[in-house]
PDB file of C-alpha atoms in Angstrom:
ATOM      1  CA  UNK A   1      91.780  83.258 109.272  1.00 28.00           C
ATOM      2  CA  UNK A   2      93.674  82.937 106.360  1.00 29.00           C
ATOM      3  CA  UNK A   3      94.203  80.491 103.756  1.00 29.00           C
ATOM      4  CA  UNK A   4      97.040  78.701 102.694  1.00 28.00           C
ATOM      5  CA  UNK A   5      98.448  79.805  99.261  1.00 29.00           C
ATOM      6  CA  UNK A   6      98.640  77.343  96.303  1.00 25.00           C
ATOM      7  CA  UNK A   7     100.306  77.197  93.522  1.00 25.00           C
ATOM      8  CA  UNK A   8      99.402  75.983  89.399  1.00 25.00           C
ATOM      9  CA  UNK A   9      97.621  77.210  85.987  1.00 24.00           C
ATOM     10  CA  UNK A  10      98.303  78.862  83.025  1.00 21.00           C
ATOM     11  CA  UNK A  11      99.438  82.874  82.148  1.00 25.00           C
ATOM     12  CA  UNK A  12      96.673  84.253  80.184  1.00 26.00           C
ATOM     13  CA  UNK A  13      96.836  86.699  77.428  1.00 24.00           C
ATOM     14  CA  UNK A  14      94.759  89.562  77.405  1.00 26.00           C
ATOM     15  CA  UNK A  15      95.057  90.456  74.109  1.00 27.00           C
ATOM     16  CA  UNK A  16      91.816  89.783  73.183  1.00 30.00           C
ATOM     17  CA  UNK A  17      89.608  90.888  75.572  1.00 34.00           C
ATOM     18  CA  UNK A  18      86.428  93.240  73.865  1.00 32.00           C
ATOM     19  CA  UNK A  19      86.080  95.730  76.904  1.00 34.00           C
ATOM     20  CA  UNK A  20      82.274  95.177  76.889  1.00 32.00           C
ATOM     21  CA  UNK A  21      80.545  94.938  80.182  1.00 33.00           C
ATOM     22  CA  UNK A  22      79.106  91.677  80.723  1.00 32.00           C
ATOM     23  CA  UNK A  23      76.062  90.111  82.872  1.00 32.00           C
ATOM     24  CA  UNK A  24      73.979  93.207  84.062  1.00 31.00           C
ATOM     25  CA  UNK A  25      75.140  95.861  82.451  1.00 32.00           C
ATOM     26  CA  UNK A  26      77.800  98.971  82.766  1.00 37.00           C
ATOM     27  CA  UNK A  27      79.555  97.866  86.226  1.00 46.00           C
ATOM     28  CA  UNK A  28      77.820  94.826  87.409  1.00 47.00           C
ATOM     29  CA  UNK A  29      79.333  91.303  85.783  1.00 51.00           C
ATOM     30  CA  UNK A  30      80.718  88.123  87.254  1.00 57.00           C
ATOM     31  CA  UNK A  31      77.579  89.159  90.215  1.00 68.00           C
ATOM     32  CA  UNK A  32      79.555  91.400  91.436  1.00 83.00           C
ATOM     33  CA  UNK A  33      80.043  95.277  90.672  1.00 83.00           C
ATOM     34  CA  UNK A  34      83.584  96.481  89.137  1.00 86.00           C
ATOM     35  CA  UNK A  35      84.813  99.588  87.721  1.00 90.00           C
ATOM     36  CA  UNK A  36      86.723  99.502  84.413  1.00 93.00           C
ATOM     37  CA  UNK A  37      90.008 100.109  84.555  1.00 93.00           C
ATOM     38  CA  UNK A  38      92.337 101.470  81.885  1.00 87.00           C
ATOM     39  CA  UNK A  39      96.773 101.550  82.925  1.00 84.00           C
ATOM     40  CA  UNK A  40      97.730 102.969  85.725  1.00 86.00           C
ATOM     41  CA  UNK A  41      94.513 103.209  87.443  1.00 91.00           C
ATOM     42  CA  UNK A  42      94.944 102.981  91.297  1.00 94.00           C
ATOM     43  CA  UNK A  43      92.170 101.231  93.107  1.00 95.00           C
ATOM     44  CA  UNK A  44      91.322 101.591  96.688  1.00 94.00           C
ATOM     45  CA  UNK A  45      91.517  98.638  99.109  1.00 93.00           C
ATOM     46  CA  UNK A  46      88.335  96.233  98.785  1.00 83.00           C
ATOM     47  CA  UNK A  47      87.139  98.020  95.122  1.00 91.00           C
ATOM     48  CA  UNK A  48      87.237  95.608  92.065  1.00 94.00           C
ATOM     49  CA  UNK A  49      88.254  96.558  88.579  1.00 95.00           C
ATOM     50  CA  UNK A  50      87.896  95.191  85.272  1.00 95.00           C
ATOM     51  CA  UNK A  51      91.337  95.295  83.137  1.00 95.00           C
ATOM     52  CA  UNK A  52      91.031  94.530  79.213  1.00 93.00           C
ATOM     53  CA  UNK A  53      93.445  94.592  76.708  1.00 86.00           C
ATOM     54  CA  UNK A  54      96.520  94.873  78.915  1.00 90.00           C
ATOM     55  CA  UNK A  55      99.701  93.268  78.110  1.00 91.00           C
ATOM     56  CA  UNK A  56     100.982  90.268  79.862  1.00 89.00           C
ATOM     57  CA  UNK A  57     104.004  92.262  81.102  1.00 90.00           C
ATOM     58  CA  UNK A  58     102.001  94.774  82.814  1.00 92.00           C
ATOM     59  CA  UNK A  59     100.494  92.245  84.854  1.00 95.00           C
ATOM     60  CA  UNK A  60     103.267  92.022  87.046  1.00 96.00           C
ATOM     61  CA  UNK A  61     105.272  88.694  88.368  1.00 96.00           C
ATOM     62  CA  UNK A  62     102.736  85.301  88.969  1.00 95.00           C
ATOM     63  CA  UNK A  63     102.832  84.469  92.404  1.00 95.00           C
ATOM     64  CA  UNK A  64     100.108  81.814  92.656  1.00 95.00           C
ATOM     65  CA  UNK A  65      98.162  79.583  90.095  1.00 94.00           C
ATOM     66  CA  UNK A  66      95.019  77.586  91.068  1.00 95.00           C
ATOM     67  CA  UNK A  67      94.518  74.511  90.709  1.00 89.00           C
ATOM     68  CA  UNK A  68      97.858  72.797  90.353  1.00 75.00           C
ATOM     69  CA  UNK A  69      96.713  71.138  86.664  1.00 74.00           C
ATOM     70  CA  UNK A  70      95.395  72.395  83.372  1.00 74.00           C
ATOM     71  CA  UNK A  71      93.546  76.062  83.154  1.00 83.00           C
ATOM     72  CA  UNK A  72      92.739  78.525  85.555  1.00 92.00           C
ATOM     73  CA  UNK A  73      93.058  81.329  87.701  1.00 96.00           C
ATOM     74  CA  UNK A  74      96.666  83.096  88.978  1.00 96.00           C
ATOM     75  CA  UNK A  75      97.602  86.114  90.893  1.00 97.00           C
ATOM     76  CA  UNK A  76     100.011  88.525  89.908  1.00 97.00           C
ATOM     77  CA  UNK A  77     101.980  90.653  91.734  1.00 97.00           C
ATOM     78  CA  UNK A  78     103.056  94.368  90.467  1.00 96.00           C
ATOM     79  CA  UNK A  79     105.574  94.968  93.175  1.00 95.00           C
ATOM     80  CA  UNK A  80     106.522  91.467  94.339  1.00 94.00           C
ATOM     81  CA  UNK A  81     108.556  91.813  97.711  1.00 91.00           C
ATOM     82  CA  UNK A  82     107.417  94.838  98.938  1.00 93.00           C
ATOM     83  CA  UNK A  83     104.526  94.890 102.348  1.00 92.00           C
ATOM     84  CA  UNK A  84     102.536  97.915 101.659  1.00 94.00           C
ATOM     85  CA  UNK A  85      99.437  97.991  99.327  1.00 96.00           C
ATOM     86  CA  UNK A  86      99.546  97.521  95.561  1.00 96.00           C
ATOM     87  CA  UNK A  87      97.900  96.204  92.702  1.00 97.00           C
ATOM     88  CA  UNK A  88      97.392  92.477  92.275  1.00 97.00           C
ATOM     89  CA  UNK A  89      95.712  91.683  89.142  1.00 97.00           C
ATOM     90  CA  UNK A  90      94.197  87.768  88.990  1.00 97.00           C
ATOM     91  CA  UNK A  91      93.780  86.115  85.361  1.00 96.00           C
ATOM     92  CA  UNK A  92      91.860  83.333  84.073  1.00 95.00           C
ATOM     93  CA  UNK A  93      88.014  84.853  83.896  1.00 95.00           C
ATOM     94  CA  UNK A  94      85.883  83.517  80.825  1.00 93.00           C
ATOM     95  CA  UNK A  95      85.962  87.312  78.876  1.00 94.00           C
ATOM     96  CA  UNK A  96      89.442  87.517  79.063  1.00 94.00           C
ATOM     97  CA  UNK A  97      90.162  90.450  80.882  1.00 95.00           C
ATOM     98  CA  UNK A  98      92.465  90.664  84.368  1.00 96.00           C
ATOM     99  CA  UNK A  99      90.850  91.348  87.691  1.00 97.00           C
ATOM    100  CA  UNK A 100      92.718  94.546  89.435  1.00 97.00           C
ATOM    101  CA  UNK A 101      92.341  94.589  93.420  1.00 96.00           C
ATOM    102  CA  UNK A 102      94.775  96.424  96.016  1.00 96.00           C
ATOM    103  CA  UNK A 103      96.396  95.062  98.696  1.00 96.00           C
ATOM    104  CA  UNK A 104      99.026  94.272 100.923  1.00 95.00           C
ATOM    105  CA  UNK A 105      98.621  90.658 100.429  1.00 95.00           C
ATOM    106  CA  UNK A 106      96.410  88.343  98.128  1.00 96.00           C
ATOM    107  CA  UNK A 107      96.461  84.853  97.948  1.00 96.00           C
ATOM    108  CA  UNK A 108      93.851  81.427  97.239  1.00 97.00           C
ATOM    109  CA  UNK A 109      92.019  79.793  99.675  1.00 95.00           C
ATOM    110  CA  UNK A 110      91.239  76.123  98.064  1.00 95.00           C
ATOM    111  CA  UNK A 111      87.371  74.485  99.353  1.00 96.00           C
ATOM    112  CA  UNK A 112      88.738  72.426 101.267  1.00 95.00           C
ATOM    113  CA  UNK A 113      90.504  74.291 103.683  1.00 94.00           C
ATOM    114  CA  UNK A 114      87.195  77.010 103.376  1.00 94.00           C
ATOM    115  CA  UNK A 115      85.369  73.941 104.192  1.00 95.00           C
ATOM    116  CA  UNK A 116      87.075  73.093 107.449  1.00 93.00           C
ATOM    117  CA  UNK A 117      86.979  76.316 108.567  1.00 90.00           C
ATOM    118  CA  UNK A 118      83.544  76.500 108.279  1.00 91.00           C
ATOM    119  CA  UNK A 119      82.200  73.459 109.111  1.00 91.00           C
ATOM    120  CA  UNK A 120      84.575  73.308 112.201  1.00 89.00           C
ATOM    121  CA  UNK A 121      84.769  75.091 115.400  1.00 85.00           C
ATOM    122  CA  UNK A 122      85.904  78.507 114.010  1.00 78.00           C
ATOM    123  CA  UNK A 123      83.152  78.942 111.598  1.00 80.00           C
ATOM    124  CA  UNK A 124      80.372  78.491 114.289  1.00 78.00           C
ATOM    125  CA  UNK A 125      80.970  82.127 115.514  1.00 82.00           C
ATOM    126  CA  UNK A 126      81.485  83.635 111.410  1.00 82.00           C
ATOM    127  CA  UNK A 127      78.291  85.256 110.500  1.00 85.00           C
ATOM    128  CA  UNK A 128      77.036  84.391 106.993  1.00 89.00           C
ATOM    129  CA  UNK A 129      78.683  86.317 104.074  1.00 91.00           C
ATOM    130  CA  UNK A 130      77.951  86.735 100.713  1.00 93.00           C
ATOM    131  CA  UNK A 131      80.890  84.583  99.281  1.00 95.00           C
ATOM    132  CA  UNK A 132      79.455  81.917 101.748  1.00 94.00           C
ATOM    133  CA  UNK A 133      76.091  82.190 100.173  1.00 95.00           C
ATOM    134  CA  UNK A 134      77.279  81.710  96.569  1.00 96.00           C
ATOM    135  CA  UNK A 135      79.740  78.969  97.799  1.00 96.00           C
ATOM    136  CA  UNK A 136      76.496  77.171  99.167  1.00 96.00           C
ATOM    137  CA  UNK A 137      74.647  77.841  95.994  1.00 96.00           C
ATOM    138  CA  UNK A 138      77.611  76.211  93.853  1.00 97.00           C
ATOM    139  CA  UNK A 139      78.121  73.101  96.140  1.00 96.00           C
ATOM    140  CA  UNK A 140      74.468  72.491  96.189  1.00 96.00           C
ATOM    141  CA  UNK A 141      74.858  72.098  92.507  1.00 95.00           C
ATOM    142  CA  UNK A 142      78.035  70.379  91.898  1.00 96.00           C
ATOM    143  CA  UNK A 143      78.146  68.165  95.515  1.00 96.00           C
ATOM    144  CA  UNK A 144      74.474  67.871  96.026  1.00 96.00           C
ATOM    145  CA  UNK A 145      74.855  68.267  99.681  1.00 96.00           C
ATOM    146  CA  UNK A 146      72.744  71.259 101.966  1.00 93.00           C
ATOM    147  CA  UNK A 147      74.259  74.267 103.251  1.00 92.00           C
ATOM    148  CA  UNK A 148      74.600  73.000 106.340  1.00 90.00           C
ATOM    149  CA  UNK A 149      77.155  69.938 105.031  1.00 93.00           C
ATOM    150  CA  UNK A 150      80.696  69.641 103.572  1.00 95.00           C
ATOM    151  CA  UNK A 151      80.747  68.840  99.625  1.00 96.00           C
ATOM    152  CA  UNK A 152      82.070  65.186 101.018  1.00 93.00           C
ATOM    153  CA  UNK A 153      83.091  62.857  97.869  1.00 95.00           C
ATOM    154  CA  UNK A 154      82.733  65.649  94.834  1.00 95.00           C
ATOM    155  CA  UNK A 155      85.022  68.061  96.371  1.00 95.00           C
ATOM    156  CA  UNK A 156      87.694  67.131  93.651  1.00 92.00           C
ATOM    157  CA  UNK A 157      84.700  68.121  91.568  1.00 93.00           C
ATOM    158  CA  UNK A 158      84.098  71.851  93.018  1.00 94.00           C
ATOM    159  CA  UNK A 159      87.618  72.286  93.290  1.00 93.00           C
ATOM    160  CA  UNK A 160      88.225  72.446  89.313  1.00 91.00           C
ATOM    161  CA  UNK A 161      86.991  75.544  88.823  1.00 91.00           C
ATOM    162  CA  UNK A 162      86.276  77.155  92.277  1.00 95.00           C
ATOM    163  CA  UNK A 163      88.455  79.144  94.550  1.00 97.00           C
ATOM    164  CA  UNK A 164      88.722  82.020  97.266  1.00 97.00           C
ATOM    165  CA  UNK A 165      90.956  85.071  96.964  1.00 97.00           C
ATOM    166  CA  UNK A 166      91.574  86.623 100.393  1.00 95.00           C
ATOM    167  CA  UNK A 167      93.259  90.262 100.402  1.00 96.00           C
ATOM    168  CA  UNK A 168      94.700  91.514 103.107  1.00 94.00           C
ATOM    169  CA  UNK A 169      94.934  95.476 103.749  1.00 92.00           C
ATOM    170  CA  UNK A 170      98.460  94.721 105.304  1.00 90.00           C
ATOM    171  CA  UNK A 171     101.060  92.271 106.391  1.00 87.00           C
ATOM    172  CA  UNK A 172     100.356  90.515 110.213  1.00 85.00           C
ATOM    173  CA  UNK A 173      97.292  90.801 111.994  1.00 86.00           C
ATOM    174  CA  UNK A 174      94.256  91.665 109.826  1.00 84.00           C
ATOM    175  CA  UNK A 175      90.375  92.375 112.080  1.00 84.00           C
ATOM    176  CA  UNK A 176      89.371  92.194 108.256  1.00 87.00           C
ATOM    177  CA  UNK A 177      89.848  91.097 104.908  1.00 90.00           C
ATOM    178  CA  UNK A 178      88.331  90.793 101.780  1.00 94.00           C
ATOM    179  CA  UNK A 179      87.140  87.791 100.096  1.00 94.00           C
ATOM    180  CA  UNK A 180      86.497  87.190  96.179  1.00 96.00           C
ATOM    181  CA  UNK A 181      85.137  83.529  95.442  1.00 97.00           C
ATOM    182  CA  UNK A 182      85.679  82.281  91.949  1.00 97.00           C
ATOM    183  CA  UNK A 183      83.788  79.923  90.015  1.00 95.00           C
ATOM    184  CA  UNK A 184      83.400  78.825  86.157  1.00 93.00           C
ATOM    185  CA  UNK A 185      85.539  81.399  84.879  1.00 93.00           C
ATOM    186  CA  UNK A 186      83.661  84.220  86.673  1.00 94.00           C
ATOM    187  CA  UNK A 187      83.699  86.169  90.246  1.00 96.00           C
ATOM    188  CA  UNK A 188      81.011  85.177  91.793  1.00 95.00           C
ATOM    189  CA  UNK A 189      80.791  86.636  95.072  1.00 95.00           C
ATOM    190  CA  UNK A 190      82.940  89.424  96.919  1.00 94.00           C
ATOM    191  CA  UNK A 191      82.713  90.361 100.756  1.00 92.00           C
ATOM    192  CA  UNK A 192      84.466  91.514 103.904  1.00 86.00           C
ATOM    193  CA  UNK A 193      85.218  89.230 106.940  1.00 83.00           C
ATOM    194  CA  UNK A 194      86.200  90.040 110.470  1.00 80.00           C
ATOM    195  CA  UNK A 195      87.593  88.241 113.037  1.00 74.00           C
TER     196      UNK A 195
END
């Protein structure tokens, strides 16, 4: 499965990001665990790092922004062009520091097209995963609808502030991918999915 890329928000400066750990403690923040990263560190596919204090122009070229109006979250890409893994850092979190991932691909994946993918034919034979769980959580919340229902009329409403990031360990055919879920400024959830 993968979702469709979309475009909008914002570059952020990370100029003023403290480099404290946040939520939990050293490595746990956002609910998920990270490493802190300083330049030049090289993650490994499906490991999550925290970048503060790094200059816009390290961040590489935006490719995406999400949603299409005001703040938000956007993907850069260090080596735009290129197929094989590299870093992708994504912007917009509520400390102010960049997200570094690795992959061959990374893009969004809005609610709504989660939503018919999981409410729909493919996502009867998905086993639960833990971005699934905190997407369930949030849209309990915000659409006041049970897990087992789409967010219906409020999904203008989740979509402000909530998004998937799917990264791919290569161009074509993935059996898996990773899957970050954003929400308020934070990442919420992180998993892998299979086919």
């Amino acid at each position: 499965m993968i979702f469709r890329a979309i475009v909008a928000v914002t570059a952020l400066t990370l100029a003023g990001c403290s480099g404290a750990p946040m939520g939990g403690g050293a490595g746990t923040g956002d609910g998920v665990e990270y490493v802190e990263v300083g330049r030049n560190a090289v993650l490994p596919y499906g490991e999550i790092g925290r970048a503060c204090d790094l200059p816009a122009a390290r961040l590489g070229t935006e490719i995406a922004r999400y949603p299409a109006t005001g703040r938000g979250y956007a993907i850069h890409d260090t080596a735009p062009g290129q197929t094989g893994q590299r870093t992708f850092f994504v912007t917009g979190f509520s400390d102010g520091c960049a997200r570094q991932v690795t992959a061959a691909l990374a893009m969004f994946g809005q609610p709504e097209t989660y939503e018919m993918i999981r409410f729909g034919a493919p996502g009867r034979t998905q086993p639960m995963a833990a971005t699934d769980a905190a997407y369930d959580r949030i849209k309990r919340v915000l659409c006041r609808v049970s897990d087992d229902q789409p967010c219906g009329d409020r999904l203008g409403r989740l979509e402000r502030d909530t998004v998937f990031v799917s990264l791919y360990e290569r161009h074509g055919s993935n059996p898996r991918w990773k899957n970050l879920l954003l929400h308020d400024g934070d990442v919420v959830a992180l998993d892998i999915k299979s086919r």
